[in-house]
Amino acid sequence: MVESTGQWYEVSYHNNSDILKINCRLPGRFRLEDHNLTNPIAVGDYVDFEINDDKSGSIKKIEERRNYLVRQSTHSKQGRQILAANIDCAYAVQSVQKPKPKQGFIDRFLVTCEAYQISACIIFNKTDLITEKNRDYIKFLTNLYESLGYPVISTSIMDDKSLENLAALLKDKTSVFVGPSGVGKTSLLNHINPDINRQIGDISTFNEKGKHTTTFAKLLPLPDGGYLVDTPGIREFGLVDIEPWELSLYFPEMLEPRQHCKFNNCTHSHEPGCGVIEAFQEGKIDPERYNSYLNILDSLQEN
Ligand SMILES: Nc1nc2c(ncn2[C@@H]2O[C@H](COP(=O)(O)OP(=O)(O)OP(=O)(O)O)[C@@H](O)[C@H]2O)c(=O)[nH]1
Ligand SMILES: [Mg+2]
Ligand SMILES: [Zn+2]
Protein backbone atom coordinates (compact mmCIF):
# COMPACT_ATOMS: atom_id res chain seq x y z
CA MET A 1 0.00 0.00 0.00
CA VAL A 2 1.65 3.24 -1.12
CA GLU A 3 -0.70 6.01 0.00
CA SER A 4 -3.88 6.38 2.00
CA THR A 5 -6.02 9.48 1.71
CA GLY A 6 -8.76 8.49 4.13
CA GLN A 7 -11.40 6.72 2.02
CA TRP A 8 -9.05 5.30 -0.58
CA TYR A 9 -5.92 3.20 -0.40
CA GLU A 10 -3.57 3.32 -3.36
CA VAL A 11 -1.94 -0.07 -3.94
CA SER A 12 0.80 -0.70 -6.46
CA TYR A 13 1.38 -4.15 -7.97
CA HIS A 14 3.34 -5.93 -10.65
CA ASN A 15 1.67 -7.22 -13.78
CA ASN A 16 4.34 -9.01 -15.82
CA SER A 17 7.02 -6.31 -16.04
CA ASP A 18 4.65 -3.37 -15.51
CA ILE A 19 4.02 -1.64 -12.21
CA LEU A 20 0.35 -0.74 -11.99
CA LYS A 21 -1.70 1.17 -9.45
CA ILE A 22 -5.20 0.62 -8.17
CA ASN A 23 -7.39 2.55 -5.76
CA CYS A 24 -8.83 0.24 -3.15
CA ARG A 25 -11.40 0.45 -0.43
CA LEU A 26 -11.22 -1.30 2.88
CA PRO A 27 -14.14 -3.38 4.15
CA GLY A 28 -15.47 -2.05 7.45
CA ARG A 29 -14.52 -5.07 9.50
CA PHE A 30 -10.78 -4.27 9.24
CA ARG A 31 -11.38 -0.94 10.85
CA LEU A 32 -12.92 -2.66 13.85
CA GLU A 33 -10.18 -5.20 14.41
CA ASP A 34 -7.78 -2.98 16.32
CA HIS A 35 -9.62 -0.14 18.04
CA ASN A 36 -6.47 1.69 19.02
CA LEU A 37 -5.01 1.93 15.55
CA THR A 38 -5.77 5.19 13.75
CA ASN A 39 -4.84 3.52 10.44
CA PRO A 40 -5.60 -0.19 10.04
CA ILE A 41 -3.43 -0.31 6.93
CA ALA A 42 -0.10 1.48 6.93
CA VAL A 43 2.07 2.71 4.09
CA GLY A 44 4.41 -0.17 3.25
CA ASP A 45 1.90 -2.89 4.11
CA TYR A 46 1.53 -5.82 1.73
CA VAL A 47 -2.12 -6.51 0.94
CA ASP A 48 -4.25 -8.91 -1.10
CA PHE A 49 -7.05 -7.30 -3.11
CA GLU A 50 -9.82 -8.11 -5.56
CA ILE A 51 -10.66 -6.02 -8.62
CA ASN A 52 -14.30 -4.86 -8.73
CA ASP A 53 -16.44 -4.30 -11.83
CA ASP A 54 -15.87 -0.55 -11.65
CA LYS A 55 -12.05 -1.17 -11.70
CA SER A 56 -11.64 -0.14 -8.08
CA GLY A 57 -10.21 -2.65 -5.63
CA SER A 58 -11.26 -4.20 -2.34
CA ILE A 59 -8.60 -5.09 0.15
CA LYS A 60 -9.08 -8.65 1.38
CA LYS A 61 -6.09 -9.29 3.56
CA ILE A 62 -3.19 -7.51 5.21
CA GLU A 63 0.00 -9.57 5.34
CA GLU A 64 1.79 -9.80 8.65
CA ARG A 65 4.24 -6.92 9.14
CA ARG A 66 7.95 -7.63 9.33
CA ASN A 67 8.24 -4.50 11.47
CA TYR A 68 6.64 -1.09 11.81
CA LEU A 69 7.36 2.37 13.11
CA VAL A 70 4.63 3.55 15.45
CA ARG A 71 3.91 6.56 17.62
CA GLN A 72 1.18 7.84 19.90
CA SER A 73 -1.71 9.40 18.04
CA THR A 74 -2.06 13.14 18.49
CA HIS A 75 -5.80 12.68 19.08
CA SER A 76 -5.82 10.21 21.95
CA LYS A 77 -3.35 8.74 24.41
CA GLN A 78 -4.49 5.19 23.65
CA GLY A 79 -4.36 5.77 19.91
CA ARG A 80 -1.47 4.46 17.86
CA GLN A 81 -0.40 5.63 14.44
CA ILE A 82 1.77 3.43 12.26
CA LEU A 83 4.02 5.74 10.24
CA ALA A 84 5.36 3.00 7.95
CA ALA A 85 5.55 -0.78 7.83
CA ASN A 86 8.11 -3.27 6.50
CA ILE A 87 11.07 -0.91 6.48
CA ASP A 88 14.81 -1.48 6.44
CA CYS A 89 15.83 1.83 7.95
CA ALA A 90 14.14 4.82 9.60
CA TYR A 91 15.67 8.30 9.40
CA ALA A 92 15.03 11.06 11.92
CA VAL A 93 15.35 14.17 9.77
CA GLN A 94 16.29 17.39 11.54
CA SER A 95 17.60 20.68 10.19
CA VAL A 96 20.53 22.58 11.67
CA GLN A 97 18.44 25.79 11.55
CA LYS A 98 14.85 26.68 10.65
CA PRO A 99 13.78 24.71 12.62
CA LYS A 100 16.53 23.91 15.13
CA PRO A 101 17.26 20.28 16.01
CA LYS A 102 15.30 18.83 18.92
CA GLN A 103 17.17 16.24 20.94
CA GLY A 104 14.01 15.11 22.73
CA PHE A 105 12.47 14.20 19.39
CA ILE A 106 15.57 12.33 18.26
CA ASP A 107 15.78 10.37 21.53
CA ARG A 108 12.12 9.32 21.47
CA PHE A 109 12.49 8.26 17.87
CA LEU A 110 15.61 6.21 18.69
CA VAL A 111 13.93 4.50 21.65
CA THR A 112 11.05 3.44 19.40
CA CYS A 113 13.46 2.12 16.76
CA GLU A 114 15.31 0.10 19.41
CA ALA A 115 12.09 -1.26 20.90
CA TYR A 116 10.63 -2.17 17.51
CA GLN A 117 13.95 -3.43 16.09
CA ILE A 118 14.30 -0.99 13.24
CA SER A 119 17.70 0.33 12.10
CA ALA A 120 17.86 4.05 12.81
CA CYS A 121 19.83 6.90 11.22
CA ILE A 122 19.86 10.64 11.80
CA ILE A 123 20.00 13.34 9.12
CA PHE A 124 21.00 16.93 9.81
CA ASN A 125 19.75 18.82 6.77
CA LYS A 126 20.22 22.46 5.68
CA THR A 127 23.93 22.48 6.48
CA ASP A 128 24.18 25.53 4.19
CA LEU A 129 22.43 27.46 6.98
CA ILE A 130 24.92 26.48 9.69
CA THR A 131 26.30 29.41 11.68
CA GLU A 132 29.40 29.89 13.83
CA LYS A 133 27.02 29.73 16.77
CA ASN A 134 25.58 26.29 16.17
CA ARG A 135 28.41 24.62 14.27
CA ASP A 136 29.83 23.17 17.51
CA TYR A 137 26.40 22.01 18.67
CA ILE A 138 25.78 20.06 15.44
CA LYS A 139 29.26 18.58 15.70
CA PHE A 140 28.56 17.60 19.30
CA LEU A 141 25.25 15.92 18.37
CA THR A 142 26.90 14.12 15.46
CA ASN A 143 29.68 12.73 17.68
CA LEU A 144 27.23 11.83 20.45
CA TYR A 145 24.88 9.78 18.27
CA GLU A 146 27.69 8.20 16.28
CA SER A 147 29.32 7.11 19.52
CA LEU A 148 26.04 5.40 20.45
CA GLY A 149 26.13 3.47 17.17
CA TYR A 150 23.68 5.48 15.05
CA PRO A 151 24.85 6.63 11.61
CA VAL A 152 24.59 10.41 11.24
CA ILE A 153 24.62 12.16 7.88
CA SER A 154 24.71 15.89 7.12
CA THR A 155 22.96 17.11 4.01
CA SER A 156 21.94 20.20 2.11
CA ILE A 157 19.88 20.40 -1.05
CA MET A 158 22.59 22.79 -2.24
CA ASP A 159 25.38 20.25 -1.74
CA ASP A 160 25.30 17.55 -4.44
CA LYS A 161 27.97 15.45 -2.77
CA SER A 162 25.86 15.14 0.39
CA LEU A 163 22.85 14.10 -1.70
CA GLU A 164 24.93 11.43 -3.41
CA ASN A 165 25.97 10.10 -0.01
CA LEU A 166 22.37 9.98 1.11
CA ALA A 167 21.24 8.32 -2.13
CA ALA A 168 23.90 5.64 -1.64
CA LEU A 169 22.55 4.90 1.86
CA LEU A 170 18.96 4.67 0.59
CA LYS A 171 19.74 2.52 -2.47
CA ASP A 172 17.95 -0.84 -2.66
CA LYS A 173 16.32 -0.37 0.76
CA THR A 174 12.91 0.66 1.96
CA SER A 175 13.40 3.68 4.20
CA VAL A 176 11.20 6.21 5.94
CA PHE A 177 11.85 9.90 6.72
CA VAL A 178 10.27 11.28 9.88
CA GLY A 179 10.74 14.66 11.48
CA PRO A 180 9.20 18.02 12.27
CA SER A 181 7.54 20.06 9.53
CA GLY A 182 9.88 22.18 7.44
CA VAL A 183 13.15 20.30 7.97
CA GLY A 184 13.28 19.34 4.28
CA LYS A 185 12.11 15.71 4.10
CA THR A 186 10.27 16.18 0.81
CA SER A 187 12.98 18.46 -0.60
CA LEU A 188 15.60 15.76 -0.08
CA LEU A 189 13.41 13.19 -1.79
CA ASN A 190 12.74 15.55 -4.73
CA HIS A 191 16.47 16.06 -5.20
CA ILE A 192 17.23 12.35 -5.10
CA ASN A 193 14.42 11.55 -7.52
CA PRO A 194 13.70 14.64 -9.66
CA ASP A 195 10.83 12.81 -11.41
CA ILE A 196 8.80 12.93 -8.22
CA ASN A 197 8.42 16.67 -7.80
CA ARG A 198 6.30 16.60 -4.67
CA GLN A 199 5.17 19.88 -3.21
CA ILE A 200 7.52 21.54 -0.71
CA GLY A 201 7.02 24.36 1.76
CA ASP A 202 7.40 27.95 0.62
CA ILE A 203 10.62 29.35 2.04
CA SER A 204 9.44 32.98 2.09
CA THR A 205 6.78 32.30 4.70
CA PHE A 206 8.81 29.92 6.79
CA ASN A 207 8.54 30.07 10.57
CA GLU A 208 9.99 27.80 13.25
CA LYS A 209 6.83 25.69 13.26
CA GLY A 210 6.86 24.69 9.59
CA LYS A 211 3.80 24.68 7.38
CA HIS A 212 2.81 21.02 7.23
CA THR A 213 3.08 20.93 3.47
CA THR A 214 3.00 17.14 3.16
CA THR A 215 -0.41 15.88 4.28
CA PHE A 216 -0.29 12.14 3.49
CA ALA A 217 2.56 9.67 3.82
CA LYS A 218 3.57 8.10 0.54
CA LEU A 219 5.91 5.32 -0.54
CA LEU A 220 7.93 6.48 -3.54
CA PRO A 221 10.43 4.69 -5.77
CA LEU A 222 14.08 5.75 -5.82
CA PRO A 223 15.94 6.06 -9.15
CA ASP A 224 18.69 3.54 -8.31
CA GLY A 225 16.39 1.02 -6.63
CA GLY A 226 14.63 1.01 -3.30
CA TYR A 227 11.76 3.02 -1.85
CA LEU A 228 11.35 5.93 0.48
CA VAL A 229 8.32 6.82 2.59
CA ASP A 230 7.90 10.59 2.83
CA THR A 231 5.75 11.40 5.87
CA PRO A 232 3.98 14.58 7.05
CA GLY A 233 5.83 16.63 9.64
CA ILE A 234 5.17 15.69 13.25
CA ARG A 235 5.81 17.73 16.37
CA GLU A 236 6.01 14.92 18.88
CA PHE A 237 7.13 11.34 18.78
CA GLY A 238 5.04 9.84 21.60
CA LEU A 239 6.02 6.32 22.67
CA VAL A 240 3.56 3.46 22.81
CA ASP A 241 3.56 -0.02 24.31
CA ILE A 242 6.82 0.49 26.20
CA GLU A 243 6.87 -0.22 29.95
CA PRO A 244 8.86 2.05 32.30
CA TRP A 245 11.04 -0.85 33.48
CA GLU A 246 12.24 -1.67 29.96
CA LEU A 247 13.08 1.89 28.88
CA SER A 248 16.78 1.71 29.82
CA LEU A 249 17.15 -1.32 27.52
CA TYR A 250 16.64 1.09 24.62
CA PHE A 251 19.43 3.46 25.65
CA PRO A 252 22.59 1.68 24.38
CA GLU A 253 24.83 3.58 26.83
CA MET A 254 22.78 2.27 29.80
CA LEU A 255 23.00 -1.42 28.95
CA GLU A 256 26.26 -2.00 30.77
CA PRO A 257 25.76 0.34 33.77
CA ARG A 258 22.25 -1.00 34.51
CA GLN A 259 23.78 -4.37 35.30
CA HIS A 260 25.35 -2.82 38.42
CA CYS A 261 22.12 -1.54 39.99
CA LYS A 262 21.46 -2.69 43.55
CA PHE A 263 17.74 -3.28 42.91
CA ASN A 264 16.60 -5.29 39.95
CA ASN A 265 13.46 -3.15 39.52
CA CYS A 266 15.59 0.02 39.49
CA THR A 267 14.15 2.85 37.36
CA HIS A 268 17.55 4.64 37.38
CA SER A 269 15.92 7.87 38.50
CA HIS A 270 16.49 8.13 42.27
CA GLU A 271 17.43 4.72 43.68
CA PRO A 272 20.54 4.24 45.85
CA GLY A 273 23.23 2.00 44.38
CA CYS A 274 22.12 2.71 40.80
CA GLY A 275 24.74 1.90 38.16
CA VAL A 276 23.19 4.26 35.63
CA ILE A 277 23.16 7.26 37.98
CA GLU A 278 26.76 6.44 38.88
CA ALA A 279 27.77 6.30 35.20
CA PHE A 280 25.99 9.62 34.65
CA GLN A 281 27.81 11.22 37.59
CA GLU A 282 31.12 9.95 36.24
CA GLY A 283 30.36 11.67 32.92
CA LYS A 284 29.93 8.41 31.02
CA ILE A 285 26.36 9.24 30.05
CA ASP A 286 25.60 12.51 28.29
CA PRO A 287 23.48 14.84 30.52
CA GLU A 288 20.96 15.61 27.76
CA ARG A 289 20.51 11.91 27.05
CA TYR A 290 19.97 11.20 30.74
CA ASN A 291 17.53 14.10 30.84
CA SER A 292 15.67 12.60 27.86
CA TYR A 293 15.57 9.28 29.69
CA LEU A 294 13.98 10.93 32.75
CA ASN A 295 11.47 12.86 30.62
CA ILE A 296 10.42 9.75 28.74
CA LEU A 297 10.24 7.74 31.97
CA ASP A 298 7.93 10.41 33.40
CA SER A 299 5.62 10.26 30.39
CA LEU A 300 5.53 6.44 30.48
CA GLN A 301 4.72 6.41 34.20
CA GLU A 302 1.89 8.89 33.61
CA ASN A 303 0.19 6.68 31.03
N1 LIG B 1 18.56 26.43 2.92
C1 LIG B 1 17.99 25.22 2.77
N2 LIG B 1 16.65 25.12 2.68
C2 LIG B 1 16.12 23.89 2.54
C3 LIG B 1 16.92 22.73 2.47
N3 LIG B 1 16.09 21.65 2.37
C4 LIG B 1 14.85 22.15 2.34
N4 LIG B 1 14.84 23.49 2.44
C5 LIG B 1 13.67 24.40 2.45
O1 LIG B 1 12.90 24.12 3.62
C6 LIG B 1 11.52 24.34 3.34
C7 LIG B 1 10.69 23.14 3.78
O2 LIG B 1 11.01 22.02 2.97
P1 LIG B 1 10.06 20.75 2.82
O3 LIG B 1 10.81 19.78 1.98
O4 LIG B 1 8.71 21.16 2.40
O5 LIG B 1 10.04 20.24 4.34
P2 LIG B 1 9.28 18.95 4.93
O6 LIG B 1 10.17 18.40 5.99
O7 LIG B 1 8.89 18.04 3.84
O8 LIG B 1 8.00 19.62 5.62
P3 LIG B 1 6.51 18.98 5.87
O9 LIG B 1 6.06 18.36 4.59
O10 LIG B 1 5.69 20.17 6.28
O11 LIG B 1 6.69 18.00 6.98
C8 LIG B 1 11.42 24.61 1.84
O12 LIG B 1 11.25 25.99 1.65
C9 LIG B 1 12.73 24.14 1.29
O13 LIG B 1 13.14 24.86 0.15
C10 LIG B 1 18.35 22.87 2.56
O14 LIG B 1 19.14 21.93 2.52
N5 LIG B 1 18.81 24.14 2.72
MG1 LIG C 1 7.09 17.29 3.23
ZN1 LIG D 1 19.55 1.86 38.24
Coordinates of C-alpha atoms and ligand atoms in Angstrom, one line a residue:
M1 CA 0.0 0.0 0.0
V2 CA 1.6 3.2 -1.1
E3 CA -0.7 6.0 0.0
S4 CA -3.9 6.4 2.0
T5 CA -6.0 9.5 1.7
G6 CA -8.8 8.5 4.1
Q7 CA -11.4 6.7 2.0
W8 CA -9.0 5.3 -0.6
Y9 CA -5.9 3.2 -0.4
E10 CA -3.6 3.3 -3.4
V11 CA -1.9 -0.1 -3.9
S12 CA 0.8 -0.7 -6.5
Y13 CA 1.4 -4.1 -8.0
H14 CA 3.3 -5.9 -10.7
N15 CA 1.7 -7.2 -13.8
N16 CA 4.3 -9.0 -15.8
S17 CA 7.0 -6.3 -16.0
D18 CA 4.6 -3.4 -15.5
I19 CA 4.0 -1.6 -12.2
L20 CA 0.3 -0.7 -12.0
K21 CA -1.7 1.2 -9.5
I22 CA -5.2 0.6 -8.2
N23 CA -7.4 2.6 -5.8
C24 CA -8.8 0.2 -3.2
R25 CA -11.4 0.4 -0.4
L26 CA -11.2 -1.3 2.9
P27 CA -14.1 -3.4 4.1
G28 CA -15.5 -2.1 7.5
R29 CA -14.5 -5.1 9.5
F30 CA -10.8 -4.3 9.2
R31 CA -11.4 -0.9 10.8
L32 CA -12.9 -2.7 13.9
E33 CA -10.2 -5.2 14.4
D34 CA -7.8 -3.0 16.3
H35 CA -9.6 -0.1 18.0
N36 CA -6.5 1.7 19.0
L37 CA -5.0 1.9 15.6
T38 CA -5.8 5.2 13.8
N39 CA -4.8 3.5 10.4
P40 CA -5.6 -0.2 10.0
I41 CA -3.4 -0.3 6.9
A42 CA -0.1 1.5 6.9
V43 CA 2.1 2.7 4.1
G44 CA 4.4 -0.2 3.2
D45 CA 1.9 -2.9 4.1
Y46 CA 1.5 -5.8 1.7
V47 CA -2.1 -6.5 0.9
D48 CA -4.2 -8.9 -1.1
F49 CA -7.1 -7.3 -3.1
E50 CA -9.8 -8.1 -5.6
I51 CA -10.7 -6.0 -8.6
N52 CA -14.3 -4.9 -8.7
D53 CA -16.4 -4.3 -11.8
D54 CA -15.9 -0.6 -11.7
K55 CA -12.0 -1.2 -11.7
S56 CA -11.6 -0.1 -8.1
G57 CA -10.2 -2.6 -5.6
S58 CA -11.3 -4.2 -2.3
I59 CA -8.6 -5.1 0.2
K60 CA -9.1 -8.7 1.4
K61 CA -6.1 -9.3 3.6
I62 CA -3.2 -7.5 5.2
E63 CA 0.0 -9.6 5.3
E64 CA 1.8 -9.8 8.7
R65 CA 4.2 -6.9 9.1
R66 CA 8.0 -7.6 9.3
N67 CA 8.2 -4.5 11.5
Y68 CA 6.6 -1.1 11.8
L69 CA 7.4 2.4 13.1
V70 CA 4.6 3.5 15.4
R71 CA 3.9 6.6 17.6
Q72 CA 1.2 7.8 19.9
S73 CA -1.7 9.4 18.0
T74 CA -2.1 13.1 18.5
H75 CA -5.8 12.7 19.1
S76 CA -5.8 10.2 22.0
K77 CA -3.4 8.7 24.4
Q78 CA -4.5 5.2 23.6
G79 CA -4.4 5.8 19.9
R80 CA -1.5 4.5 17.9
Q81 CA -0.4 5.6 14.4
I82 CA 1.8 3.4 12.3
L83 CA 4.0 5.7 10.2
A84 CA 5.4 3.0 7.9
A85 CA 5.6 -0.8 7.8
N86 CA 8.1 -3.3 6.5
I87 CA 11.1 -0.9 6.5
D88 CA 14.8 -1.5 6.4
C89 CA 15.8 1.8 7.9
A90 CA 14.1 4.8 9.6
Y91 CA 15.7 8.3 9.4
A92 CA 15.0 11.1 11.9
V93 CA 15.3 14.2 9.8
Q94 CA 16.3 17.4 11.5
S95 CA 17.6 20.7 10.2
V96 CA 20.5 22.6 11.7
Q97 CA 18.4 25.8 11.6
K98 CA 14.8 26.7 10.7
P99 CA 13.8 24.7 12.6
K100 CA 16.5 23.9 15.1
P101 CA 17.3 20.3 16.0
K102 CA 15.3 18.8 18.9
Q103 CA 17.2 16.2 20.9
G104 CA 14.0 15.1 22.7
F105 CA 12.5 14.2 19.4
I106 CA 15.6 12.3 18.3
D107 CA 15.8 10.4 21.5
R108 CA 12.1 9.3 21.5
F109 CA 12.5 8.3 17.9
L110 CA 15.6 6.2 18.7
V111 CA 13.9 4.5 21.7
T112 CA 11.1 3.4 19.4
C113 CA 13.5 2.1 16.8
E114 CA 15.3 0.1 19.4
A115 CA 12.1 -1.3 20.9
Y116 CA 10.6 -2.2 17.5
Q117 CA 13.9 -3.4 16.1
I118 CA 14.3 -1.0 13.2
S119 CA 17.7 0.3 12.1
A120 CA 17.9 4.0 12.8
C121 CA 19.8 6.9 11.2
I122 CA 19.9 10.6 11.8
I123 CA 20.0 13.3 9.1
F124 CA 21.0 16.9 9.8
N125 CA 19.8 18.8 6.8
K126 CA 20.2 22.5 5.7
T127 CA 23.9 22.5 6.5
D128 CA 24.2 25.5 4.2
L129 CA 22.4 27.5 7.0
I130 CA 24.9 26.5 9.7
T131 CA 26.3 29.4 11.7
E132 CA 29.4 29.9 13.8
K133 CA 27.0 29.7 16.8
N134 CA 25.6 26.3 16.2
R135 CA 28.4 24.6 14.3
D136 CA 29.8 23.2 17.5
Y137 CA 26.4 22.0 18.7
I138 CA 25.8 20.1 15.4
K139 CA 29.3 18.6 15.7
F140 CA 28.6 17.6 19.3
L141 CA 25.3 15.9 18.4
T142 CA 26.9 14.1 15.5
N143 CA 29.7 12.7 17.7
L144 CA 27.2 11.8 20.4
Y145 CA 24.9 9.8 18.3
E146 CA 27.7 8.2 16.3
S147 CA 29.3 7.1 19.5
L148 CA 26.0 5.4 20.4
G149 CA 26.1 3.5 17.2
Y150 CA 23.7 5.5 15.1
P151 CA 24.9 6.6 11.6
V152 CA 24.6 10.4 11.2
I153 CA 24.6 12.2 7.9
S154 CA 24.7 15.9 7.1
T155 CA 23.0 17.1 4.0
S156 CA 21.9 20.2 2.1
I157 CA 19.9 20.4 -1.0
M158 CA 22.6 22.8 -2.2
D159 CA 25.4 20.2 -1.7
D160 CA 25.3 17.5 -4.4
K161 CA 28.0 15.5 -2.8
S162 CA 25.9 15.1 0.4
L163 CA 22.8 14.1 -1.7
E164 CA 24.9 11.4 -3.4
N165 CA 26.0 10.1 0.0
L166 CA 22.4 10.0 1.1
A167 CA 21.2 8.3 -2.1
A168 CA 23.9 5.6 -1.6
L169 CA 22.5 4.9 1.9
L170 CA 19.0 4.7 0.6
K171 CA 19.7 2.5 -2.5
D172 CA 18.0 -0.8 -2.7
K173 CA 16.3 -0.4 0.8
T174 CA 12.9 0.7 2.0
S175 CA 13.4 3.7 4.2
V176 CA 11.2 6.2 5.9
F177 CA 11.9 9.9 6.7
V178 CA 10.3 11.3 9.9
G179 CA 10.7 14.7 11.5
P180 CA 9.2 18.0 12.3
S181 CA 7.5 20.1 9.5
G182 CA 9.9 22.2 7.4
V183 CA 13.2 20.3 8.0
G184 CA 13.3 19.3 4.3
K185 CA 12.1 15.7 4.1
T186 CA 10.3 16.2 0.8
S187 CA 13.0 18.5 -0.6
L188 CA 15.6 15.8 -0.1
L189 CA 13.4 13.2 -1.8
N190 CA 12.7 15.6 -4.7
H191 CA 16.5 16.1 -5.2
I192 CA 17.2 12.4 -5.1
N193 CA 14.4 11.5 -7.5
P194 CA 13.7 14.6 -9.7
D195 CA 10.8 12.8 -11.4
I196 CA 8.8 12.9 -8.2
N197 CA 8.4 16.7 -7.8
R198 CA 6.3 16.6 -4.7
Q199 CA 5.2 19.9 -3.2
I200 CA 7.5 21.5 -0.7
G201 CA 7.0 24.4 1.8
D202 CA 7.4 27.9 0.6
I203 CA 10.6 29.3 2.0
S204 CA 9.4 33.0 2.1
T205 CA 6.8 32.3 4.7
F206 CA 8.8 29.9 6.8
N207 CA 8.5 30.1 10.6
E208 CA 10.0 27.8 13.2
K209 CA 6.8 25.7 13.3
G210 CA 6.9 24.7 9.6
K211 CA 3.8 24.7 7.4
H212 CA 2.8 21.0 7.2
T213 CA 3.1 20.9 3.5
T214 CA 3.0 17.1 3.2
T215 CA -0.4 15.9 4.3
F216 CA -0.3 12.1 3.5
A217 CA 2.6 9.7 3.8
K218 CA 3.6 8.1 0.5
L219 CA 5.9 5.3 -0.5
L220 CA 7.9 6.5 -3.5
P221 CA 10.4 4.7 -5.8
L222 CA 14.1 5.8 -5.8
P223 CA 15.9 6.1 -9.2
D224 CA 18.7 3.5 -8.3
G225 CA 16.4 1.0 -6.6
G226 CA 14.6 1.0 -3.3
Y227 CA 11.8 3.0 -1.8
L228 CA 11.4 5.9 0.5
V229 CA 8.3 6.8 2.6
D230 CA 7.9 10.6 2.8
T231 CA 5.8 11.4 5.9
P232 CA 4.0 14.6 7.0
G233 CA 5.8 16.6 9.6
I234 CA 5.2 15.7 13.3
R235 CA 5.8 17.7 16.4
E236 CA 6.0 14.9 18.9
F237 CA 7.1 11.3 18.8
G238 CA 5.0 9.8 21.6
L239 CA 6.0 6.3 22.7
V240 CA 3.6 3.5 22.8
D241 CA 3.6 0.0 24.3
I242 CA 6.8 0.5 26.2
E243 CA 6.9 -0.2 29.9
P244 CA 8.9 2.1 32.3
W245 CA 11.0 -0.9 33.5
E246 CA 12.2 -1.7 30.0
L247 CA 13.1 1.9 28.9
S248 CA 16.8 1.7 29.8
L249 CA 17.1 -1.3 27.5
Y250 CA 16.6 1.1 24.6
F251 CA 19.4 3.5 25.7
P252 CA 22.6 1.7 24.4
E253 CA 24.8 3.6 26.8
M254 CA 22.8 2.3 29.8
L255 CA 23.0 -1.4 28.9
E256 CA 26.3 -2.0 30.8
P257 CA 25.8 0.3 33.8
R258 CA 22.2 -1.0 34.5
Q259 CA 23.8 -4.4 35.3
H260 CA 25.4 -2.8 38.4
C261 CA 22.1 -1.5 40.0
K262 CA 21.5 -2.7 43.6
F263 CA 17.7 -3.3 42.9
N264 CA 16.6 -5.3 39.9
N265 CA 13.5 -3.2 39.5
C266 CA 15.6 0.0 39.5
T267 CA 14.2 2.9 37.4
H268 CA 17.6 4.6 37.4
S269 CA 15.9 7.9 38.5
H270 CA 16.5 8.1 42.3
E271 CA 17.4 4.7 43.7
P272 CA 20.5 4.2 45.8
G273 CA 23.2 2.0 44.4
C274 CA 22.1 2.7 40.8
G275 CA 24.7 1.9 38.2
V276 CA 23.2 4.3 35.6
I277 CA 23.2 7.3 38.0
E278 CA 26.8 6.4 38.9
A279 CA 27.8 6.3 35.2
F280 CA 26.0 9.6 34.6
Q281 CA 27.8 11.2 37.6
E282 CA 31.1 10.0 36.2
G283 CA 30.4 11.7 32.9
K284 CA 29.9 8.4 31.0
I285 CA 26.4 9.2 30.0
D286 CA 25.6 12.5 28.3
P287 CA 23.5 14.8 30.5
E288 CA 21.0 15.6 27.8
R289 CA 20.5 11.9 27.0
Y290 CA 20.0 11.2 30.7
N291 CA 17.5 14.1 30.8
S292 CA 15.7 12.6 27.9
Y293 CA 15.6 9.3 29.7
L294 CA 14.0 10.9 32.8
N295 CA 11.5 12.9 30.6
I296 CA 10.4 9.7 28.7
L297 CA 10.2 7.7 32.0
D298 CA 7.9 10.4 33.4
S299 CA 5.6 10.3 30.4
L300 CA 5.5 6.4 30.5
Q301 CA 4.7 6.4 34.2
E302 CA 1.9 8.9 33.6
N303 CA 0.2 6.7 31.0
Ligands
LIG1 N1 18.6 26.4 2.9 C1 18.0 25.2 2.8 N2 16.6 25.1 2.7 C2 16.1 23.9 2.5 C3 16.9 22.7 2.5 N3 16.1 21.7 2.4 C4 14.8 22.2 2.3 N4 14.8 23.5 2.4 C5 13.7 24.4 2.5 O1 12.9 24.1 3.6 C6 11.5 24.3 3.3 C7 10.7 23.1 3.8 O2 11.0 22.0 3.0 P1 10.1 20.8 2.8 O3 10.8 19.8 2.0 O4 8.7 21.2 2.4 O5 10.0 20.2 4.3 P2 9.3 19.0 4.9 O6 10.2 18.4 6.0 O7 8.9 18.0 3.8 O8 8.0 19.6 5.6 P3 6.5 19.0 5.9 O9 6.1 18.4 4.6 O10 5.7 20.2 6.3 O11 6.7 18.0 7.0 C8 11.4 24.6 1.8 O12 11.3 26.0 1.7 C9 12.7 24.1 1.3 O13 13.1 24.9 0.2 C10 18.3 22.9 2.6 O14 19.1 21.9 2.5 N5 18.8 24.1 2.7
MG2 MG 7.1 17.3 3.2
ZN3 ZN 19.6 1.9 38.2

